[in-house]
PDB file of C-alpha atoms in Angstrom:
ATOM      1  CA  UNK A   1       0.000   0.000   0.000  1.00 70.00           C
ATOM      2  CA  UNK A   2       1.332   3.368  -0.947  1.00 81.00           C
ATOM      3  CA  UNK A   3       1.375   6.442   1.255  1.00 82.00           C
ATOM      4  CA  UNK A   4      -1.336   8.095  -0.827  1.00 80.00           C
ATOM      5  CA  UNK A   5      -3.662   5.121  -0.317  1.00 86.00           C
ATOM      6  CA  UNK A   6      -3.099   5.166   3.455  1.00 88.00           C
ATOM      7  CA  UNK A   7      -3.806   8.916   3.642  1.00 89.00           C
ATOM      8  CA  UNK A   8      -6.953   8.492   1.532  1.00 88.00           C
ATOM      9  CA  UNK A   9      -8.097   5.613   3.751  1.00 89.00           C
ATOM     10  CA  UNK A  10      -7.551   7.668   6.930  1.00 90.00           C
ATOM     11  CA  UNK A  11      -9.421  10.653   5.500  1.00 91.00           C
ATOM     12  CA  UNK A  12     -12.347   8.508   4.361  1.00 92.00           C
ATOM     13  CA  UNK A  13     -12.478   6.750   7.763  1.00 92.00           C
ATOM     14  CA  UNK A  14     -12.475  10.120   9.545  1.00 92.00           C
ATOM     15  CA  UNK A  15     -15.240  11.400   7.230  1.00 93.00           C
ATOM     16  CA  UNK A  16     -17.337   8.287   7.906  1.00 93.00           C
ATOM     17  CA  UNK A  17     -16.906   8.747  11.673  1.00 94.00           C
ATOM     18  CA  UNK A  18     -17.895  12.437  11.532  1.00 94.00           C
ATOM     19  CA  UNK A  19     -20.895  11.651   9.305  1.00 94.00           C
ATOM     20  CA  UNK A  20     -22.064   8.970  11.760  1.00 96.00           C
ATOM     21  CA  UNK A  21     -21.727  11.344  14.723  1.00 95.00           C
ATOM     22  CA  UNK A  22     -23.658  14.044  12.855  1.00 95.00           C
ATOM     23  CA  UNK A  23     -26.379  11.523  12.003  1.00 95.00           C
ATOM     24  CA  UNK A  24     -26.809  10.529  15.669  1.00 94.00           C
ATOM     25  CA  UNK A  25     -26.744  14.182  16.774  1.00 94.00           C
ATOM     26  CA  UNK A  26     -29.457  15.074  14.246  1.00 92.00           C
ATOM     27  CA  UNK A  27     -31.577  12.110  15.370  1.00 91.00           C
ATOM     28  CA  UNK A  28     -31.210  13.231  18.998  1.00 90.00           C
ATOM     29  CA  UNK A  29     -32.101  16.843  18.176  1.00 86.00           C
ATOM     30  CA  UNK A  30     -35.098  15.763  16.070  1.00 83.00           C
ATOM     31  CA  UNK A  31     -36.461  13.583  18.874  1.00 80.00           C
ATOM     32  CA  UNK A  32     -36.137  16.444  21.392  1.00 77.00           C
ATOM     33  CA  UNK A  33     -37.344  19.178  19.033  1.00 77.00           C
ATOM     34  CA  UNK A  34     -40.944  19.338  20.214  1.00 77.00           C
ATOM     35  CA  UNK A  35     -43.165  21.368  22.436  1.00 79.00           C
ATOM     36  CA  UNK A  36     -43.185  20.782  26.170  1.00 88.00           C
ATOM     37  CA  UNK A  37     -45.806  22.053  28.573  1.00 91.00           C
ATOM     38  CA  UNK A  38     -44.873  22.841  32.158  1.00 92.00           C
ATOM     39  CA  UNK A  39     -47.834  23.127  34.525  1.00 93.00           C
ATOM     40  CA  UNK A  40     -47.699  25.254  37.649  1.00 92.00           C
ATOM     41  CA  UNK A  41     -50.290  26.201  40.211  1.00 91.00           C
ATOM     42  CA  UNK A  42     -50.951  27.914  43.525  1.00 90.00           C
ATOM     43  CA  UNK A  43     -53.753  29.168  45.752  1.00 88.00           C
ATOM     44  CA  UNK A  44     -54.254  32.877  46.145  1.00 84.00           C
ATOM     45  CA  UNK A  45     -56.723  35.710  46.561  1.00 82.00           C
ATOM     46  CA  UNK A  46     -58.307  37.849  43.870  1.00 81.00           C
ATOM     47  CA  UNK A  47     -59.681  41.233  44.763  1.00 77.00           C
ATOM     48  CA  UNK A  48     -60.781  44.271  42.842  1.00 76.00           C
ATOM     49  CA  UNK A  49     -60.028  46.506  45.810  1.00 72.00           C
ATOM     50  CA  UNK A  50     -63.654  47.060  46.813  1.00 75.00           C
ATOM     51  CA  UNK A  51     -65.201  43.670  47.534  1.00 73.00           C
ATOM     52  CA  UNK A  52     -63.790  41.034  49.904  1.00 74.00           C
ATOM     53  CA  UNK A  53     -60.960  38.941  48.532  1.00 76.00           C
ATOM     54  CA  UNK A  54     -62.022  35.756  46.788  1.00 82.00           C
ATOM     55  CA  UNK A  55     -59.969  32.569  47.130  1.00 85.00           C
ATOM     56  CA  UNK A  56     -58.782  31.257  43.768  1.00 87.00           C
ATOM     57  CA  UNK A  57     -56.832  28.356  42.339  1.00 89.00           C
ATOM     58  CA  UNK A  58     -54.352  29.553  39.717  1.00 90.00           C
ATOM     59  CA  UNK A  59     -52.973  27.315  36.965  1.00 92.00           C
ATOM     60  CA  UNK A  60     -50.296  28.297  34.472  1.00 93.00           C
ATOM     61  CA  UNK A  61     -49.365  26.367  31.328  1.00 94.00           C
ATOM     62  CA  UNK A  62     -46.000  27.295  29.764  1.00 94.00           C
ATOM     63  CA  UNK A  63     -44.668  25.968  26.458  1.00 93.00           C
ATOM     64  CA  UNK A  64     -41.000  25.446  27.291  1.00 90.00           C
ATOM     65  CA  UNK A  65     -40.252  23.546  24.078  1.00 86.00           C
ATOM     66  CA  UNK A  66     -39.204  24.627  20.599  1.00 86.00           C
ATOM     67  CA  UNK A  67     -42.419  23.889  18.697  1.00 88.00           C
ATOM     68  CA  UNK A  68     -45.925  25.345  19.027  1.00 92.00           C
ATOM     69  CA  UNK A  69     -48.506  23.267  20.901  1.00 92.00           C
ATOM     70  CA  UNK A  70     -52.298  23.335  20.757  1.00 93.00           C
ATOM     71  CA  UNK A  71     -53.395  22.819  24.370  1.00 93.00           C
ATOM     72  CA  UNK A  72     -56.762  21.024  24.175  1.00 93.00           C
ATOM     73  CA  UNK A  73     -57.627  19.480  27.566  1.00 92.00           C
ATOM     74  CA  UNK A  74     -56.704  19.615  31.220  1.00 92.00           C
ATOM     75  CA  UNK A  75     -57.751  17.120  33.831  1.00 90.00           C
ATOM     76  CA  UNK A  76     -56.465  14.362  36.002  1.00 88.00           C
ATOM     77  CA  UNK A  77     -56.763  10.926  37.467  1.00 86.00           C
ATOM     78  CA  UNK A  78     -58.074  10.010  40.893  1.00 82.00           C
ATOM     79  CA  UNK A  79     -57.171   7.242  43.294  1.00 76.00           C
ATOM     80  CA  UNK A  80     -60.775   6.203  43.860  1.00 66.00           C
ATOM     81  CA  UNK A  81     -62.639   4.787  40.899  1.00 59.00           C
ATOM     82  CA  UNK A  82     -65.685   6.568  39.537  1.00 54.00           C
ATOM     83  CA  UNK A  83     -68.773   4.614  38.556  1.00 47.00           C
ATOM     84  CA  UNK A  84     -68.715   5.439  34.833  1.00 57.00           C
ATOM     85  CA  UNK A  85     -67.029   2.479  33.117  1.00 64.00           C
ATOM     86  CA  UNK A  86     -64.663   2.080  36.051  1.00 64.00           C
ATOM     87  CA  UNK A  87     -62.587   5.048  34.844  1.00 69.00           C
ATOM     88  CA  UNK A  88     -60.922   7.420  37.250  1.00 77.00           C
ATOM     89  CA  UNK A  89     -60.212  10.246  34.785  1.00 82.00           C
ATOM     90  CA  UNK A  90     -61.794  13.695  34.908  1.00 84.00           C
ATOM     91  CA  UNK A  91     -61.630  16.813  32.731  1.00 87.00           C
ATOM     92  CA  UNK A  92     -61.762  20.406  33.967  1.00 87.00           C
ATOM     93  CA  UNK A  93     -63.602  22.917  31.783  1.00 87.00           C
ATOM     94  CA  UNK A  94     -61.155  25.782  31.501  1.00 85.00           C
ATOM     95  CA  UNK A  95     -61.957  29.019  29.684  1.00 83.00           C
ATOM     96  CA  UNK A  96     -59.690  29.771  26.752  1.00 86.00           C
ATOM     97  CA  UNK A  97     -58.875  26.156  25.910  1.00 88.00           C
ATOM     98  CA  UNK A  98     -58.124  25.063  23.184  1.00 91.00           C
ATOM     99  CA  UNK A  99     -55.225  27.505  23.066  1.00 92.00           C
ATOM    100  CA  UNK A 100     -52.214  27.566  20.742  1.00 93.00           C
ATOM    101  CA  UNK A 101     -49.029  28.135  22.696  1.00 93.00           C
ATOM    102  CA  UNK A 102     -45.989  29.300  20.762  1.00 92.00           C
ATOM    103  CA  UNK A 103     -42.550  28.568  22.281  1.00 91.00           C
ATOM    104  CA  UNK A 104     -42.272  30.620  25.466  1.00 90.00           C
ATOM    105  CA  UNK A 105     -46.000  31.464  25.590  1.00 92.00           C
ATOM    106  CA  UNK A 106     -48.116  30.885  28.674  1.00 92.00           C
ATOM    107  CA  UNK A 107     -51.804  30.442  29.388  1.00 93.00           C
ATOM    108  CA  UNK A 108     -53.076  31.453  32.813  1.00 92.00           C
ATOM    109  CA  UNK A 109     -56.326  30.275  34.375  1.00 90.00           C
ATOM    110  CA  UNK A 110     -58.028  31.047  37.675  1.00 88.00           C
ATOM    111  CA  UNK A 111     -60.672  28.766  39.168  1.00 88.00           C
ATOM    112  CA  UNK A 112     -62.938  29.318  42.159  1.00 85.00           C
ATOM    113  CA  UNK A 113     -63.874  25.643  42.454  1.00 83.00           C
ATOM    114  CA  UNK A 114     -61.213  23.611  44.254  1.00 83.00           C
ATOM    115  CA  UNK A 115     -62.676  20.107  43.799  1.00 81.00           C
ATOM    116  CA  UNK A 116     -60.033  19.250  41.190  1.00 82.00           C
ATOM    117  CA  UNK A 117     -57.365  19.317  43.941  1.00 85.00           C
ATOM    118  CA  UNK A 118     -58.973  16.717  46.181  1.00 81.00           C
ATOM    119  CA  UNK A 119     -56.951  14.291  48.315  1.00 80.00           C
ATOM    120  CA  UNK A 120     -58.088  11.514  45.993  1.00 81.00           C
ATOM    121  CA  UNK A 121     -56.376  13.087  42.953  1.00 84.00           C
ATOM    122  CA  UNK A 122     -53.376  11.057  41.825  1.00 86.00           C
ATOM    123  CA  UNK A 123     -52.142  13.237  38.951  1.00 89.00           C
ATOM    124  CA  UNK A 124     -53.021  16.303  36.867  1.00 92.00           C
ATOM    125  CA  UNK A 125     -52.428  16.137  33.119  1.00 94.00           C
ATOM    126  CA  UNK A 126     -52.673  18.531  30.154  1.00 93.00           C
ATOM    127  CA  UNK A 127     -53.150  17.180  26.624  1.00 93.00           C
ATOM    128  CA  UNK A 128     -52.253  18.657  23.259  1.00 91.00           C
ATOM    129  CA  UNK A 129     -53.991  18.166  19.906  1.00 90.00           C
ATOM    130  CA  UNK A 130     -51.996  14.968  19.270  1.00 89.00           C
ATOM    131  CA  UNK A 131     -53.198  13.615  22.633  1.00 89.00           C
ATOM    132  CA  UNK A 132     -49.690  13.761  24.134  1.00 90.00           C
ATOM    133  CA  UNK A 133     -49.856  13.947  27.952  1.00 92.00           C
ATOM    134  CA  UNK A 134     -47.945  16.558  29.971  1.00 94.00           C
ATOM    135  CA  UNK A 135     -48.052  15.811  33.705  1.00 94.00           C
ATOM    136  CA  UNK A 136     -47.947  18.344  36.506  1.00 94.00           C
ATOM    137  CA  UNK A 137     -44.983  17.675  38.785  1.00 93.00           C
ATOM    138  CA  UNK A 138     -45.999  15.536  41.734  1.00 93.00           C
ATOM    139  CA  UNK A 139     -44.384  17.974  44.190  1.00 93.00           C
ATOM    140  CA  UNK A 140     -46.616  20.804  42.923  1.00 93.00           C
ATOM    141  CA  UNK A 141     -49.746  18.637  43.196  1.00 92.00           C
ATOM    142  CA  UNK A 142     -48.850  17.543  46.747  1.00 92.00           C
ATOM    143  CA  UNK A 143     -48.225  21.177  47.747  1.00 92.00           C
ATOM    144  CA  UNK A 144     -51.610  22.220  46.333  1.00 91.00           C
ATOM    145  CA  UNK A 145     -53.355  19.377  48.166  1.00 90.00           C
ATOM    146  CA  UNK A 146     -51.610  20.349  51.413  1.00 90.00           C
ATOM    147  CA  UNK A 147     -52.558  24.023  50.987  1.00 89.00           C
ATOM    148  CA  UNK A 148     -56.177  23.077  50.260  1.00 88.00           C
ATOM    149  CA  UNK A 149     -56.316  20.946  53.399  1.00 88.00           C
ATOM    150  CA  UNK A 150     -54.875  23.812  55.472  1.00 86.00           C
ATOM    151  CA  UNK A 151     -57.393  26.249  53.938  1.00 83.00           C
ATOM    152  CA  UNK A 152     -60.278  23.907  54.768  1.00 81.00           C
ATOM    153  CA  UNK A 153     -59.075  23.524  58.371  1.00 83.00           C
ATOM    154  CA  UNK A 154     -58.684  27.289  58.706  1.00 80.00           C
ATOM    155  CA  UNK A 155     -62.172  27.906  57.276  1.00 75.00           C
ATOM    156  CA  UNK A 156     -63.691  25.322  59.642  1.00 78.00           C
ATOM    157  CA  UNK A 157     -62.002  26.882  62.680  1.00 77.00           C
ATOM    158  CA  UNK A 158     -63.159  30.324  61.518  1.00 72.00           C
ATOM    159  CA  UNK A 159     -66.764  29.112  61.196  1.00 72.00           C
ATOM    160  CA  UNK A 160     -66.628  27.413  64.610  1.00 71.00           C
ATOM    161  CA  UNK A 161     -65.601  30.617  66.376  1.00 66.00           C
TER     162      UNK A 161
END
């Protein structure tokens, strides 16, 4: 084998290695190049300054991915089974949904009904138009359930006095 053949073989081997690495990198980037919804929530008070403050449950949906997402549903799953077909799923009617979220966009919702954060709720999930699930972090759900329990205890002690 001549020196020119060895150099050509090394260059072609290096080119094949680089092309393979680029292929795997592109496959990785393509699989991660999608929208992602992060769900946050907290309890608070809403007031217009004149009437007494109203307790609210605030949810925020943020598209932290690179592609737009059409947010279509929000609901959850409970620990106890409901009667209808043995399913434990529920859907919350939220104003403004369906909503298209561009990358970095957020959709904010306030609710005055707190039944969706019951102790029997196992998980809260948002769905996009392709029916992909995006779960609320368990730590956020547990914090909301704890805050709701504390609010109920405080309201009961207030009514008793």
